[in-house]
PDB file of C-alpha atoms in Angstrom:
ATOM      1  CA  UNK A   1     116.243  -9.781  28.097  1.00  0.00           C
ATOM      2  CA  UNK A   2     117.698 -10.516  24.727  1.00  0.00           C
ATOM      3  CA  UNK A   3     117.926  -8.039  21.915  1.00  0.00           C
ATOM      4  CA  UNK A   4     116.144  -9.362  18.875  1.00  0.00           C
ATOM      5  CA  UNK A   5     117.860  -8.439  15.666  1.00  0.00           C
ATOM      6  CA  UNK A   6     115.641  -8.815  12.642  1.00  0.00           C
ATOM      7  CA  UNK A   7     117.172  -9.305   9.293  1.00  0.00           C
ATOM      8  CA  UNK A   8     116.613  -6.510   6.760  1.00  0.00           C
ATOM      9  CA  UNK A   9     114.941  -8.895   4.295  1.00  0.00           C
ATOM     10  CA  UNK A  10     112.426  -9.912   6.946  1.00  0.00           C
ATOM     11  CA  UNK A  11     111.648  -6.271   7.779  1.00  0.00           C
ATOM     12  CA  UNK A  12     111.221  -5.421   4.094  1.00  0.00           C
ATOM     13  CA  UNK A  13     108.956  -8.471   3.638  1.00  0.00           C
ATOM     14  CA  UNK A  14     106.755  -7.442   6.574  1.00  0.00           C
ATOM     15  CA  UNK A  15     106.593  -3.854   5.279  1.00  0.00           C
ATOM     16  CA  UNK A  16     105.567  -5.076   1.810  1.00  0.00           C
ATOM     17  CA  UNK A  17     102.857  -7.302   3.282  1.00  0.00           C
ATOM     18  CA  UNK A  18     101.511  -4.375   5.319  1.00  0.00           C
ATOM     19  CA  UNK A  19     101.544  -2.094   2.259  1.00  0.00           C
ATOM     20  CA  UNK A  20      99.810  -4.739   0.157  1.00  0.00           C
ATOM     21  CA  UNK A  21      97.149  -5.238   2.832  1.00  0.00           C
ATOM     22  CA  UNK A  22      96.594  -1.490   3.100  1.00  0.00           C
ATOM     23  CA  UNK A  23      96.389  -1.153  -0.694  1.00  0.00           C
ATOM     24  CA  UNK A  24      93.880  -3.998  -0.849  1.00  0.00           C
ATOM     25  CA  UNK A  25      91.746  -2.367   1.848  1.00  0.00           C
ATOM     26  CA  UNK A  26      91.824   0.973   0.004  1.00  0.00           C
ATOM     27  CA  UNK A  27      90.881  -0.730  -3.287  1.00  0.00           C
ATOM     28  CA  UNK A  28      87.991  -2.570  -1.607  1.00  0.00           C
ATOM     29  CA  UNK A  29      86.719   0.665  -0.071  1.00  0.00           C
ATOM     30  CA  UNK A  30      86.973   2.476  -3.407  1.00  0.00           C
ATOM     31  CA  UNK A  31      85.186  -0.371  -5.188  1.00  0.00           C
ATOM     32  CA  UNK A  32      82.355  -0.338  -2.638  1.00  0.00           C
ATOM     33  CA  UNK A  33      82.001   3.447  -2.896  1.00  0.00           C
ATOM     34  CA  UNK A  34      81.886   3.291  -6.700  1.00  0.00           C
ATOM     35  CA  UNK A  35      79.427   0.403  -6.651  1.00  0.00           C
ATOM     36  CA  UNK A  36      77.090   2.241  -4.236  1.00  0.00           C
ATOM     37  CA  UNK A  37      77.215   5.401  -6.344  1.00  0.00           C
ATOM     38  CA  UNK A  38      76.614   3.407  -9.532  1.00  0.00           C
ATOM     39  CA  UNK A  39      73.517   1.891  -7.941  1.00  0.00           C
ATOM     40  CA  UNK A  40      72.286   5.386  -7.000  1.00  0.00           C
ATOM     41  CA  UNK A  41      72.754   6.517 -10.609  1.00  0.00           C
ATOM     42  CA  UNK A  42      70.923   3.440 -11.898  1.00  0.00           C
ATOM     43  CA  UNK A  43      68.054   4.072  -9.459  1.00  0.00           C
ATOM     44  CA  UNK A  44      67.832   7.687 -10.654  1.00  0.00           C
ATOM     45  CA  UNK A  45      67.755   6.519 -14.263  1.00  0.00           C
ATOM     46  CA  UNK A  46      64.945   4.110 -13.387  1.00  0.00           C
ATOM     47  CA  UNK A  47      62.876   7.045 -12.137  1.00  0.00           C
ATOM     48  CA  UNK A  48      63.495   8.866 -15.415  1.00  0.00           C
ATOM     49  CA  UNK A  49      62.542   5.773 -17.416  1.00  0.00           C
ATOM     50  CA  UNK A  50      59.318   5.298 -15.429  1.00  0.00           C
ATOM     51  CA  UNK A  51      58.330   8.945 -15.967  1.00  0.00           C
ATOM     52  CA  UNK A  52      59.110   8.739 -19.698  1.00  0.00           C
ATOM     53  CA  UNK A  53      57.127   5.498 -19.970  1.00  0.00           C
ATOM     54  CA  UNK A  54      54.159   7.089 -18.211  1.00  0.00           C
ATOM     55  CA  UNK A  55      54.205   9.954 -20.696  1.00  0.00           C
ATOM     56  CA  UNK A  56      54.600   7.527 -23.583  1.00  0.00           C
ATOM     57  CA  UNK A  57      51.549   5.612 -22.343  1.00  0.00           C
ATOM     58  CA  UNK A  58      49.444   8.806 -22.227  1.00  0.00           C
ATOM     59  CA  UNK A  59      50.145   9.744 -25.839  1.00  0.00           C
ATOM     60  CA  UNK A  60      47.960   7.056 -27.503  1.00  0.00           C
ATOM     61  CA  UNK A  61      45.022   8.196 -25.366  1.00  0.00           C
ATOM     62  CA  UNK A  62      45.402  11.774 -26.582  1.00  0.00           C
ATOM     63  CA  UNK A  63      45.857  10.626 -30.173  1.00  0.00           C
ATOM     64  CA  UNK A  64      42.741   8.427 -29.960  1.00  0.00           C
ATOM     65  CA  UNK A  65      40.627  11.296 -28.643  1.00  0.00           C
ATOM     66  CA  UNK A  66      41.695  13.860 -31.262  1.00  0.00           C
ATOM     67  CA  UNK A  67      42.407  11.692 -34.297  1.00  0.00           C
ATOM     68  CA  UNK A  68      38.829  11.544 -35.536  1.00  0.00           C
ATOM     69  CA  UNK A  69      38.547  15.329 -35.636  1.00  0.00           C
ATOM     70  CA  UNK A  70      42.037  15.962 -37.014  1.00  0.00           C
ATOM     71  CA  UNK A  71      41.808  13.982 -40.241  1.00  0.00           C
ATOM     72  CA  UNK A  72      44.141  16.317 -42.120  1.00  0.00           C
ATOM     73  CA  UNK A  73      46.999  15.812 -39.656  1.00  0.00           C
ATOM     74  CA  UNK A  74      48.131  12.291 -40.602  1.00  0.00           C
ATOM     75  CA  UNK A  75      51.751  13.476 -40.797  1.00  0.00           C
ATOM     76  CA  UNK A  76      51.619  14.382 -37.089  1.00  0.00           C
ATOM     77  CA  UNK A  77      50.147  10.998 -36.152  1.00  0.00           C
ATOM     78  CA  UNK A  78      52.691   9.105 -38.250  1.00  0.00           C
ATOM     79  CA  UNK A  79      55.513  11.082 -36.586  1.00  0.00           C
ATOM     80  CA  UNK A  80      54.160  10.190 -33.149  1.00  0.00           C
ATOM     81  CA  UNK A  81      53.803   6.515 -34.069  1.00  0.00           C
ATOM     82  CA  UNK A  82      57.386   6.370 -35.369  1.00  0.00           C
ATOM     83  CA  UNK A  83      58.753   8.207 -32.332  1.00  0.00           C
ATOM     84  CA  UNK A  84      56.889   5.911 -29.913  1.00  0.00           C
ATOM     85  CA  UNK A  85      58.176   2.866 -31.781  1.00  0.00           C
ATOM     86  CA  UNK A  86      61.762   4.174 -31.602  1.00  0.00           C
ATOM     87  CA  UNK A  87      61.292   4.886 -27.893  1.00  0.00           C
ATOM     88  CA  UNK A  88      60.074   1.357 -27.152  1.00  0.00           C
ATOM     89  CA  UNK A  89      62.862  -0.181 -29.252  1.00  0.00           C
ATOM     90  CA  UNK A  90      65.634   1.810 -27.533  1.00  0.00           C
ATOM     91  CA  UNK A  91      67.724  -0.389 -25.253  1.00  0.00           C
ATOM     92  CA  UNK A  92      70.365   1.859 -23.705  1.00  0.00           C
ATOM     93  CA  UNK A  93      70.345   5.030 -21.645  1.00  0.00           C
ATOM     94  CA  UNK A  94      71.603   7.158 -24.525  1.00  0.00           C
ATOM     95  CA  UNK A  95      69.251   5.578 -27.078  1.00  0.00           C
ATOM     96  CA  UNK A  96      66.289   5.939 -24.703  1.00  0.00           C
ATOM     97  CA  UNK A  97      67.127   9.596 -24.036  1.00  0.00           C
ATOM     98  CA  UNK A  98      67.472  10.338 -27.772  1.00  0.00           C
ATOM     99  CA  UNK A  99      64.232   8.529 -28.592  1.00  0.00           C
ATOM    100  CA  UNK A 100      62.477  10.382 -25.780  1.00  0.00           C
ATOM    101  CA  UNK A 101      63.721  13.669 -27.203  1.00  0.00           C
ATOM    102  CA  UNK A 102      62.193  12.770 -30.599  1.00  0.00           C
ATOM    103  CA  UNK A 103      58.953  11.674 -28.952  1.00  0.00           C
ATOM    104  CA  UNK A 104      58.819  14.918 -27.001  1.00  0.00           C
ATOM    105  CA  UNK A 105      59.230  16.915 -30.217  1.00  0.00           C
ATOM    106  CA  UNK A 106      56.331  15.030 -31.785  1.00  0.00           C
ATOM    107  CA  UNK A 107      54.124  15.618 -28.736  1.00  0.00           C
ATOM    108  CA  UNK A 108      54.980  19.321 -28.772  1.00  0.00           C
ATOM    109  CA  UNK A 109      53.961  19.380 -32.451  1.00  0.00           C
ATOM    110  CA  UNK A 110      50.654  17.641 -31.686  1.00  0.00           C
ATOM    111  CA  UNK A 111      49.858  19.964 -28.791  1.00  0.00           C
ATOM    112  CA  UNK A 112      50.743  23.004 -30.912  1.00  0.00           C
ATOM    113  CA  UNK A 113      48.500  21.823 -33.736  1.00  0.00           C
ATOM    114  CA  UNK A 114      45.640  21.236 -31.294  1.00  0.00           C
ATOM    115  CA  UNK A 115      46.055  24.669 -29.719  1.00  0.00           C
ATOM    116  CA  UNK A 116      46.545  26.592 -32.955  1.00  0.00           C
ATOM    117  CA  UNK A 117      44.354  24.833 -35.516  1.00  0.00           C
ATOM    118  CA  UNK A 118      41.796  23.023 -33.367  1.00  0.00           C
ATOM    119  CA  UNK A 119      41.166  25.222 -30.303  1.00  0.00           C
ATOM    120  CA  UNK A 120      37.735  23.654 -29.828  1.00  0.00           C
ATOM    121  CA  UNK A 121      39.464  20.300 -29.196  1.00  0.00           C
ATOM    122  CA  UNK A 122      41.731  21.813 -26.569  1.00  0.00           C
ATOM    123  CA  UNK A 123      38.704  23.035 -24.646  1.00  0.00           C
ATOM    124  CA  UNK A 124      37.063  19.600 -24.469  1.00  0.00           C
ATOM    125  CA  UNK A 125      37.295  18.032 -21.000  1.00  0.00           C
ATOM    126  CA  UNK A 126      38.856  14.766 -22.159  1.00  0.00           C
ATOM    127  CA  UNK A 127      41.500  16.481 -24.292  1.00  0.00           C
ATOM    128  CA  UNK A 128      42.186  19.100 -21.631  1.00  0.00           C
ATOM    129  CA  UNK A 129      42.590  16.398 -18.981  1.00  0.00           C
ATOM    130  CA  UNK A 130      44.980  14.390 -21.132  1.00  0.00           C
ATOM    131  CA  UNK A 131      47.026  17.489 -21.943  1.00  0.00           C
ATOM    132  CA  UNK A 132      47.184  18.317 -18.210  1.00  0.00           C
ATOM    133  CA  UNK A 133      48.406  14.774 -17.529  1.00  0.00           C
ATOM    134  CA  UNK A 134      51.037  15.165 -20.263  1.00  0.00           C
ATOM    135  CA  UNK A 135      52.255  18.403 -18.661  1.00  0.00           C
ATOM    136  CA  UNK A 136      52.423  16.662 -15.270  1.00  0.00           C
ATOM    137  CA  UNK A 137      54.366  13.784 -16.864  1.00  0.00           C
ATOM    138  CA  UNK A 138      56.768  16.276 -18.481  1.00  0.00           C
ATOM    139  CA  UNK A 139      57.316  17.933 -15.104  1.00  0.00           C
ATOM    140  CA  UNK A 140      58.044  14.561 -13.486  1.00  0.00           C
ATOM    141  CA  UNK A 141      60.502  13.759 -16.282  1.00  0.00           C
ATOM    142  CA  UNK A 142      62.264  17.088 -15.683  1.00  0.00           C
ATOM    143  CA  UNK A 143      62.519  16.437 -11.934  1.00  0.00           C
ATOM    144  CA  UNK A 144      63.765  12.885 -12.487  1.00  0.00           C
ATOM    145  CA  UNK A 145      66.301  14.024 -15.084  1.00  0.00           C
ATOM    146  CA  UNK A 146      67.632  16.636 -12.691  1.00  0.00           C
ATOM    147  CA  UNK A 147      68.129  13.989 -10.021  1.00  0.00           C
ATOM    148  CA  UNK A 148      69.772  11.638 -12.525  1.00  0.00           C
ATOM    149  CA  UNK A 149      72.110  14.348 -13.782  1.00  0.00           C
ATOM    150  CA  UNK A 150      73.142  15.169 -10.218  1.00  0.00           C
ATOM    151  CA  UNK A 151      73.798  11.518  -9.346  1.00  0.00           C
ATOM    152  CA  UNK A 152      75.589  10.821 -12.638  1.00  0.00           C
ATOM    153  CA  UNK A 153      77.759  13.929 -12.251  1.00  0.00           C
ATOM    154  CA  UNK A 154      78.827  12.862  -8.753  1.00  0.00           C
ATOM    155  CA  UNK A 155      79.539   9.339  -9.999  1.00  0.00           C
ATOM    156  CA  UNK A 156      81.512  10.612 -13.002  1.00  0.00           C
ATOM    157  CA  UNK A 157      83.484  12.902 -10.702  1.00  0.00           C
ATOM    158  CA  UNK A 158      84.369   9.919  -8.497  1.00  0.00           C
ATOM    159  CA  UNK A 159      85.573   8.024 -11.562  1.00  0.00           C
ATOM    160  CA  UNK A 160      87.705  10.950 -12.662  1.00  0.00           C
ATOM    161  CA  UNK A 161      89.602  11.689  -9.456  1.00  0.00           C
ATOM    162  CA  UNK A 162      92.888  10.161  -8.423  1.00  0.00           C
ATOM    163  CA  UNK A 163      93.378   7.421  -7.158  1.00  0.00           C
ATOM    164  CA  UNK A 164      89.812   6.173  -7.787  1.00  0.00           C
ATOM    165  CA  UNK A 165      90.278   6.629 -11.528  1.00  0.00           C
ATOM    166  CA  UNK A 166      92.892   3.871 -11.464  1.00  0.00           C
ATOM    167  CA  UNK A 167      90.682   1.540  -9.440  1.00  0.00           C
ATOM    168  CA  UNK A 168      87.667   2.358 -11.634  1.00  0.00           C
ATOM    169  CA  UNK A 169      89.599   1.680 -14.827  1.00  0.00           C
ATOM    170  CA  UNK A 170      90.987  -1.613 -13.508  1.00  0.00           C
ATOM    171  CA  UNK A 171      87.518  -2.745 -12.376  1.00  0.00           C
ATOM    172  CA  UNK A 172      85.716  -1.672 -15.562  1.00  0.00           C
ATOM    173  CA  UNK A 173      83.598   1.224 -14.279  1.00  0.00           C
ATOM    174  CA  UNK A 174      82.427   3.534 -17.080  1.00  0.00           C
ATOM    175  CA  UNK A 175      81.238   7.142 -17.115  1.00  0.00           C
ATOM    176  CA  UNK A 176      77.465   7.619 -17.164  1.00  0.00           C
ATOM    177  CA  UNK A 177      75.951   9.731 -19.956  1.00  0.00           C
ATOM    178  CA  UNK A 178      74.291  13.039 -19.108  1.00  0.00           C
ATOM    179  CA  UNK A 179      71.188  14.485 -20.745  1.00  0.00           C
ATOM    180  CA  UNK A 180      71.562  17.372 -23.114  1.00  0.00           C
ATOM    181  CA  UNK A 181      69.132  20.220 -22.637  1.00  0.00           C
ATOM    182  CA  UNK A 182      66.305  20.696 -25.081  1.00  0.00           C
ATOM    183  CA  UNK A 183      64.628  24.043 -25.475  1.00  0.00           C
ATOM    184  CA  UNK A 184      61.243  22.922 -26.762  1.00  0.00           C
ATOM    185  CA  UNK A 185      58.376  25.234 -25.948  1.00  0.00           C
ATOM    186  CA  UNK A 186      55.877  23.507 -23.747  1.00  0.00           C
TER     187      UNK A 186
END
């Protein structure tokens, strides 16, 4: 049997090809992991958006029921109308979250006014039912936000760790925004 002597350039070439192939496989795996996590974050955000939309859709019903008896509260109704308009015009995650925060503040104001200045309205079945539905919608928003924050935090952590941060930067992955806590009384 003959001894095969490989030239050093050939060995280096083969080693470089193997390293390049391994690097490509690692980059593909990292890309797929980031893409799957990004889709999980987007799905979580969709749940938040659906819950916020449901709450937004309940507000006109409550306003319609109480507006006739709350004639002196036009400032509250104008604030709600402006906040709903800003919510529907928002077109990004951050803008939607900020608009939702404003809308929530307006709803809290309306509910407070009903409870404090118009207690007889709060005891009516239709108003009570709508307020119960608003509370349920708020709870669903809180649950959905929690899930989104968890998913977004995991995704952001993936983007921030070495060597994925290099792959993520090269492939254009961006950090996902997180919600800031609001301490509105509900």
